[in-house]
PDB file of C-alpha atoms in Angstrom:
ATOM      1  CA  MET A   1      62.007  30.098  43.616  1.00 48.00           C
ATOM      2  CA  ILE A   2      59.203  28.292  45.641  1.00 44.00           C
ATOM      3  CA  SER A   3      57.099  27.536  42.305  1.00 46.00           C
ATOM      4  CA  ARG A   4      60.010  26.494  40.481  1.00 48.00           C
ATOM      5  CA  LEU A   5      60.751  24.069  43.373  1.00 40.00           C
ATOM      6  CA  ARG A   6      57.922  22.861  43.276  1.00 44.00           C
ATOM      7  CA  ARG A   7      57.335  22.073  39.407  1.00 44.00           C
ATOM      8  CA  ALA A   8      60.490  20.160  40.346  1.00 41.00           C
ATOM      9  CA  LEU A   9      59.743  17.982  43.036  1.00 39.00           C
ATOM     10  CA  CYS A  10      56.415  17.499  41.153  1.00 41.00           C
ATOM     11  CA  LEU A  11      58.825  15.232  38.833  1.00 38.00           C
ATOM     12  CA  LEU A  12      61.166  14.099  40.915  1.00 37.00           C
ATOM     13  CA  LEU A  13      58.691  12.848  44.066  1.00 39.00           C
ATOM     14  CA  PRO A  14      57.534   9.375  43.527  1.00 37.00           C
ATOM     15  CA  LEU A  15      53.604   9.346  43.456  1.00 40.00           C
ATOM     16  CA  GLY A  16      53.736   7.483  46.471  1.00 38.00           C
ATOM     17  CA  ALA A  17      54.663  10.432  48.750  1.00 39.00           C
ATOM     18  CA  ALA A  18      51.514  11.790  48.835  1.00 41.00           C
ATOM     19  CA  SER A  19      49.510  11.943  52.020  1.00 44.00           C
ATOM     20  CA  VAL A  20      46.652   9.798  52.652  1.00 50.00           C
ATOM     21  CA  GLN A  21      43.706  11.509  50.354  1.00 59.00           C
ATOM     22  CA  ALA A  22      40.042  11.947  51.152  1.00 74.00           C
ATOM     23  CA  ALA A  23      37.416  10.253  49.278  1.00 91.00           C
ATOM     24  CA  VAL A  24      35.601  12.463  46.097  1.00 95.00           C
ATOM     25  CA  PRO A  25      32.184  12.823  46.820  1.00 94.00           C
ATOM     26  CA  ALA A  26      30.185  11.041  44.483  1.00 95.00           C
ATOM     27  CA  VAL A  27      27.118  11.773  41.912  1.00 95.00           C
ATOM     28  CA  GLY A  28      23.877  12.241  43.982  1.00 94.00           C
ATOM     29  CA  GLN A  29      26.124  13.464  47.111  1.00 97.00           C
ATOM     30  CA  PRO A  30      25.990  17.063  48.270  1.00 97.00           C
ATOM     31  CA  ALA A  31      28.744  19.389  47.380  1.00 97.00           C
ATOM     32  CA  PRO A  32      30.733  19.659  50.125  1.00 97.00           C
ATOM     33  CA  ASP A  33      30.235  23.137  51.384  1.00 97.00           C
ATOM     34  CA  PHE A  34      32.816  25.984  51.276  1.00 97.00           C
ATOM     35  CA  THR A  35      33.600  30.106  52.062  1.00 98.00           C
ATOM     36  CA  LEU A  36      37.311  30.987  50.314  1.00 98.00           C
ATOM     37  CA  PRO A  37      38.031  34.663  48.736  1.00 98.00           C
ATOM     38  CA  ASP A  38      38.175  35.655  45.630  1.00 98.00           C
ATOM     39  CA  GLN A  39      40.680  37.227  43.747  1.00 97.00           C
ATOM     40  CA  GLY A  40      39.523  40.529  44.897  1.00 96.00           C
ATOM     41  CA  GLY A  41      39.436  39.400  48.659  1.00 95.00           C
ATOM     42  CA  LYS A  42      35.237  38.528  48.455  1.00 97.00           C
ATOM     43  CA  LEU A  43      34.511  35.643  50.617  1.00 98.00           C
ATOM     44  CA  ARG A  44      32.475  33.289  48.225  1.00 98.00           C
ATOM     45  CA  ARG A  45      30.633  30.442  49.712  1.00 97.00           C
ATOM     46  CA  LEU A  46      28.814  27.272  47.596  1.00 98.00           C
ATOM     47  CA  ALA A  47      25.426  28.692  48.636  1.00 97.00           C
ATOM     48  CA  ASP A  48      25.561  31.719  46.605  1.00 97.00           C
ATOM     49  CA  TRP A  49      25.534  29.445  43.232  1.00 97.00           C
ATOM     50  CA  ARG A  50      22.695  27.622  45.338  1.00 96.00           C
ATOM     51  CA  GLY A  51      20.008  27.804  41.893  1.00 95.00           C
ATOM     52  CA  LYS A  52      22.047  27.363  39.761  1.00 96.00           C
ATOM     53  CA  TRP A  53      24.265  24.822  37.750  1.00 97.00           C
ATOM     54  CA  LEU A  54      27.784  25.096  38.775  1.00 98.00           C
ATOM     55  CA  VAL A  55      31.088  23.936  37.331  1.00 98.00           C
ATOM     56  CA  LEU A  56      33.247  23.567  40.431  1.00 98.00           C
ATOM     57  CA  TYR A  57      37.114  23.237  38.915  1.00 98.00           C
ATOM     58  CA  PHE A  58      40.329  22.814  40.610  1.00 97.00           C
ATOM     59  CA  TYR A  59      43.579  22.976  39.030  1.00 97.00           C
ATOM     60  CA  PRO A  60      47.036  23.396  40.071  1.00 96.00           C
ATOM     61  CA  LYS A  61      48.774  26.808  39.428  1.00 96.00           C
ATOM     62  CA  ASN A  62      48.280  30.003  38.012  1.00 96.00           C
ATOM     63  CA  ASP A  63      50.304  30.751  34.854  1.00 94.00           C
ATOM     64  CA  THR A  64      51.167  27.387  33.989  1.00 95.00           C
ATOM     65  CA  PRO A  65      50.822  26.371  30.327  1.00 95.00           C
ATOM     66  CA  GLY A  66      48.084  23.431  31.245  1.00 95.00           C
ATOM     67  CA  CYS A  67      46.189  26.094  34.231  1.00 96.00           C
ATOM     68  CA  THR A  68      46.305  28.613  31.658  1.00 96.00           C
ATOM     69  CA  GLU A  69      44.968  26.654  28.643  1.00 97.00           C
ATOM     70  CA  GLU A  70      41.992  25.422  31.072  1.00 97.00           C
ATOM     71  CA  ALA A  71      40.834  28.912  32.250  1.00 97.00           C
ATOM     72  CA  CYS A  72      40.717  30.361  28.776  1.00 97.00           C
ATOM     73  CA  THR A  73      38.910  27.602  27.217  1.00 97.00           C
ATOM     74  CA  PHE A  74      36.022  28.308  30.057  1.00 98.00           C
ATOM     75  CA  ARG A  75      36.551  32.021  29.097  1.00 98.00           C
ATOM     76  CA  ASP A  76      35.801  31.709  25.672  1.00 97.00           C
ATOM     77  CA  ASP A  77      32.861  29.026  26.442  1.00 97.00           C
ATOM     78  CA  TRP A  78      31.398  31.462  29.041  1.00 95.00           C
ATOM     79  CA  GLU A  79      28.426  32.701  27.243  1.00 96.00           C
ATOM     80  CA  GLN A  80      27.529  28.807  26.362  1.00 96.00           C
ATOM     81  CA  LEU A  81      27.976  28.138  29.495  1.00 97.00           C
ATOM     82  CA  SER A  82      25.719  31.198  30.902  1.00 96.00           C
ATOM     83  CA  ALA A  83      23.340  30.217  28.078  1.00 96.00           C
ATOM     84  CA  LEU A  84      22.877  26.717  29.842  1.00 96.00           C
ATOM     85  CA  GLY A  85      22.437  28.767  33.305  1.00 95.00           C
ATOM     86  CA  ALA A  86      26.417  27.702  34.545  1.00 97.00           C
ATOM     87  CA  GLU A  87      28.666  29.834  36.640  1.00 97.00           C
ATOM     88  CA  VAL A  88      32.172  28.893  36.922  1.00 98.00           C
ATOM     89  CA  VAL A  89      33.893  29.164  39.362  1.00 98.00           C
ATOM     90  CA  GLY A  90      38.282  27.837  39.412  1.00 98.00           C
ATOM     91  CA  ILE A  91      40.031  26.756  42.989  1.00 98.00           C
ATOM     92  CA  SER A  92      43.767  25.797  43.471  1.00 97.00           C
ATOM     93  CA  VAL A  93      46.095  26.865  46.358  1.00 96.00           C
ATOM     94  CA  ASP A  94      47.138  29.944  45.319  1.00 96.00           C
ATOM     95  CA  ASP A  95      46.241  33.353  46.829  1.00 97.00           C
ATOM     96  CA  SER A  96      44.090  36.247  46.024  1.00 97.00           C
ATOM     97  CA  ALA A  97      46.933  38.349  44.769  1.00 97.00           C
ATOM     98  CA  SER A  98      48.319  35.643  42.432  1.00 97.00           C
ATOM     99  CA  HIS A  99      44.571  34.530  41.399  1.00 97.00           C
ATOM    100  CA  ALA A 100      43.964  38.776  40.505  1.00 98.00           C
ATOM    101  CA  ALA A 101      47.219  38.374  38.312  1.00 98.00           C
ATOM    102  CA  PHE A 102      46.161  35.938  36.480  1.00 98.00           C
ATOM    103  CA  ALA A 103      42.440  36.628  36.068  1.00 98.00           C
ATOM    104  CA  GLN A 104      42.861  40.089  34.705  1.00 98.00           C
ATOM    105  CA  LYS A 105      46.443  38.881  32.507  1.00 98.00           C
ATOM    106  CA  TYR A 106      43.630  36.466  30.752  1.00 98.00           C
ATOM    107  CA  LYS A 107      40.616  38.636  31.186  1.00 98.00           C
ATOM    108  CA  LEU A 108      38.826  35.274  32.962  1.00 98.00           C
ATOM    109  CA  PRO A 109      35.046  36.807  33.484  1.00 97.00           C
ATOM    110  CA  PHE A 110      34.207  34.309  36.849  1.00 97.00           C
ATOM    111  CA  PRO A 111      35.853  33.732  40.060  1.00 98.00           C
ATOM    112  CA  LEU A 112      39.088  32.060  41.202  1.00 98.00           C
ATOM    113  CA  LEU A 113      39.110  31.028  44.779  1.00 98.00           C
ATOM    114  CA  ALA A 114      42.266  30.729  47.228  1.00 98.00           C
ATOM    115  CA  ASP A 115      41.851  28.090  49.025  1.00 97.00           C
ATOM    116  CA  THR A 116      45.479  28.485  50.000  1.00 95.00           C
ATOM    117  CA  GLN A 117      45.842  25.678  52.937  1.00 93.00           C
ATOM    118  CA  GLY A 118      43.725  23.056  50.585  1.00 94.00           C
ATOM    119  CA  ASP A 119      41.227  22.528  52.735  1.00 95.00           C
ATOM    120  CA  VAL A 120      38.331  22.654  50.409  1.00 97.00           C
ATOM    121  CA  ALA A 121      40.392  20.631  48.037  1.00 96.00           C
ATOM    122  CA  GLN A 122      40.974  18.212  50.622  1.00 95.00           C
ATOM    123  CA  ARG A 123      37.136  17.682  51.078  1.00 96.00           C
ATOM    124  CA  TYR A 124      36.413  17.524  47.749  1.00 97.00           C
ATOM    125  CA  GLY A 125      39.318  14.807  47.002  1.00 96.00           C
ATOM    126  CA  ALA A 126      41.639  17.097  44.769  1.00 95.00           C
ATOM    127  CA  ILE A 127      44.396  18.177  46.896  1.00 94.00           C
ATOM    128  CA  SER A 128      48.016  16.629  46.531  1.00 88.00           C
ATOM    129  CA  ASP A 129      49.377  17.087  49.705  1.00 81.00           C
ATOM    130  CA  TRP A 130      53.832  16.825  49.259  1.00 79.00           C
ATOM    131  CA  LYS A 131      54.442  17.994  52.615  1.00 75.00           C
ATOM    132  CA  LEU A 132      56.643  20.500  51.292  1.00 76.00           C
ATOM    133  CA  PHE A 133      53.948  21.902  49.397  1.00 80.00           C
ATOM    134  CA  LYS A 134      50.622  21.396  48.644  1.00 86.00           C
ATOM    135  CA  PHE A 135      48.641  21.777  45.017  1.00 89.00           C
ATOM    136  CA  ALA A 136      45.509  21.024  43.597  1.00 94.00           C
ATOM    137  CA  LYS A 137      44.188  18.442  41.194  1.00 95.00           C
ATOM    138  CA  ARG A 138      42.515  18.916  37.649  1.00 97.00           C
ATOM    139  CA  TYR A 139      39.151  17.562  39.162  1.00 97.00           C
ATOM    140  CA  THR A 140      35.929  19.312  37.971  1.00 98.00           C
ATOM    141  CA  PHE A 141      32.577  18.640  39.531  1.00 98.00           C
ATOM    142  CA  LEU A 142      29.263  19.768  38.437  1.00 98.00           C
ATOM    143  CA  ILE A 143      27.129  20.735  40.867  1.00 98.00           C
ATOM    144  CA  ASP A 144      23.490  20.746  40.023  1.00 97.00           C
ATOM    145  CA  PRO A 145      21.222  23.958  41.284  1.00 96.00           C
ATOM    146  CA  GLN A 146      19.815  21.750  44.312  1.00 96.00           C
ATOM    147  CA  GLY A 147      23.610  21.565  45.474  1.00 97.00           C
ATOM    148  CA  GLN A 148      24.022  18.137  44.257  1.00 97.00           C
ATOM    149  CA  ILE A 149      27.105  16.533  42.268  1.00 97.00           C
ATOM    150  CA  ALA A 150      26.124  16.118  39.028  1.00 97.00           C
ATOM    151  CA  LYS A 151      29.131  14.860  37.167  1.00 97.00           C
ATOM    152  CA  VAL A 152      32.923  14.311  38.033  1.00 97.00           C
ATOM    153  CA  TYR A 153      36.062  14.939  36.266  1.00 97.00           C
ATOM    154  CA  LEU A 154      38.762  13.077  37.468  1.00 96.00           C
ATOM    155  CA  SER A 155      40.312  12.910  34.049  1.00 92.00           C
ATOM    156  CA  VAL A 156      40.708  16.204  32.404  1.00 93.00           C
ATOM    157  CA  ASN A 157      41.702  17.020  28.707  1.00 95.00           C
ATOM    158  CA  THR A 158      42.659  21.115  29.247  1.00 95.00           C
ATOM    159  CA  SER A 159      41.690  21.775  25.738  1.00 94.00           C
ATOM    160  CA  ARG A 160      38.427  20.089  25.214  1.00 95.00           C
ATOM    161  CA  HIS A 161      37.326  20.126  28.927  1.00 95.00           C
ATOM    162  CA  SER A 162      35.331  23.106  28.284  1.00 96.00           C
ATOM    163  CA  ALA A 163      33.259  21.932  25.400  1.00 96.00           C
ATOM    164  CA  GLU A 164      32.608  18.512  27.073  1.00 97.00           C
ATOM    165  CA  ILE A 165      31.146  20.143  30.427  1.00 97.00           C
ATOM    166  CA  VAL A 166      28.687  22.069  27.275  1.00 97.00           C
ATOM    167  CA  ALA A 167      27.899  18.804  26.202  1.00 96.00           C
ATOM    168  CA  ASP A 168      26.846  17.389  29.136  1.00 96.00           C
ATOM    169  CA  LEU A 169      25.478  20.074  30.774  1.00 96.00           C
ATOM    170  CA  LYS A 170      23.108  19.949  27.606  1.00 95.00           C
ATOM    171  CA  GLN A 171      22.250  16.509  27.879  1.00 94.00           C
ATOM    172  CA  LEU A 172      21.658  16.350  31.647  1.00 92.00           C
ATOM    173  CA  LYS A 173      19.291  19.789  31.598  1.00 86.00           C
ATOM    174  CA  SER A 174      17.073  17.672  29.141  1.00 85.00           C
ATOM    175  CA  SER A 175      17.215  14.627  31.023  1.00 83.00           C
ATOM    176  CA  ARG A 176      15.782  16.595  34.033  1.00 72.00           C
ATOM    177  CA  PRO A 177      12.202  18.435  34.648  1.00 62.00           C
TER     178      PRO A 177
END
């Protein structure tokens, strides 16, 4: 019932109804820190991925068409991303149980983090707060091994996004020592 209400309100509420948005971190800035539970309840911190490239993607809702397509393309490109030294982490405001069901259903090999209050999405400028509910915007941040924002994606085509990141990672890695 609530998810249907969320979808309906997304279509009906004007864009101006959302609250003031925090700034999106810029390329070269440190990635905002976080500690969130994954789909198994394990607490994960940004520091867990220090020394690796991190594809940190925010998405609106588990088991919706666009979010499923995006997650599955990351799954399908998992080996290429891993070969480039990158890890993938998804974040939404869904809870850990919802993430567990979504990850199991689509055999996702990467963690999904539960930002149920939207605090982390807020720090990344990736939250839509409609007072009655919150959801994460479809933003992605490519974070370098030192924890700096290397690339920001604010306009995402779910069917091509993972391939775009693979190409950008290849380019970024070749241009850095």
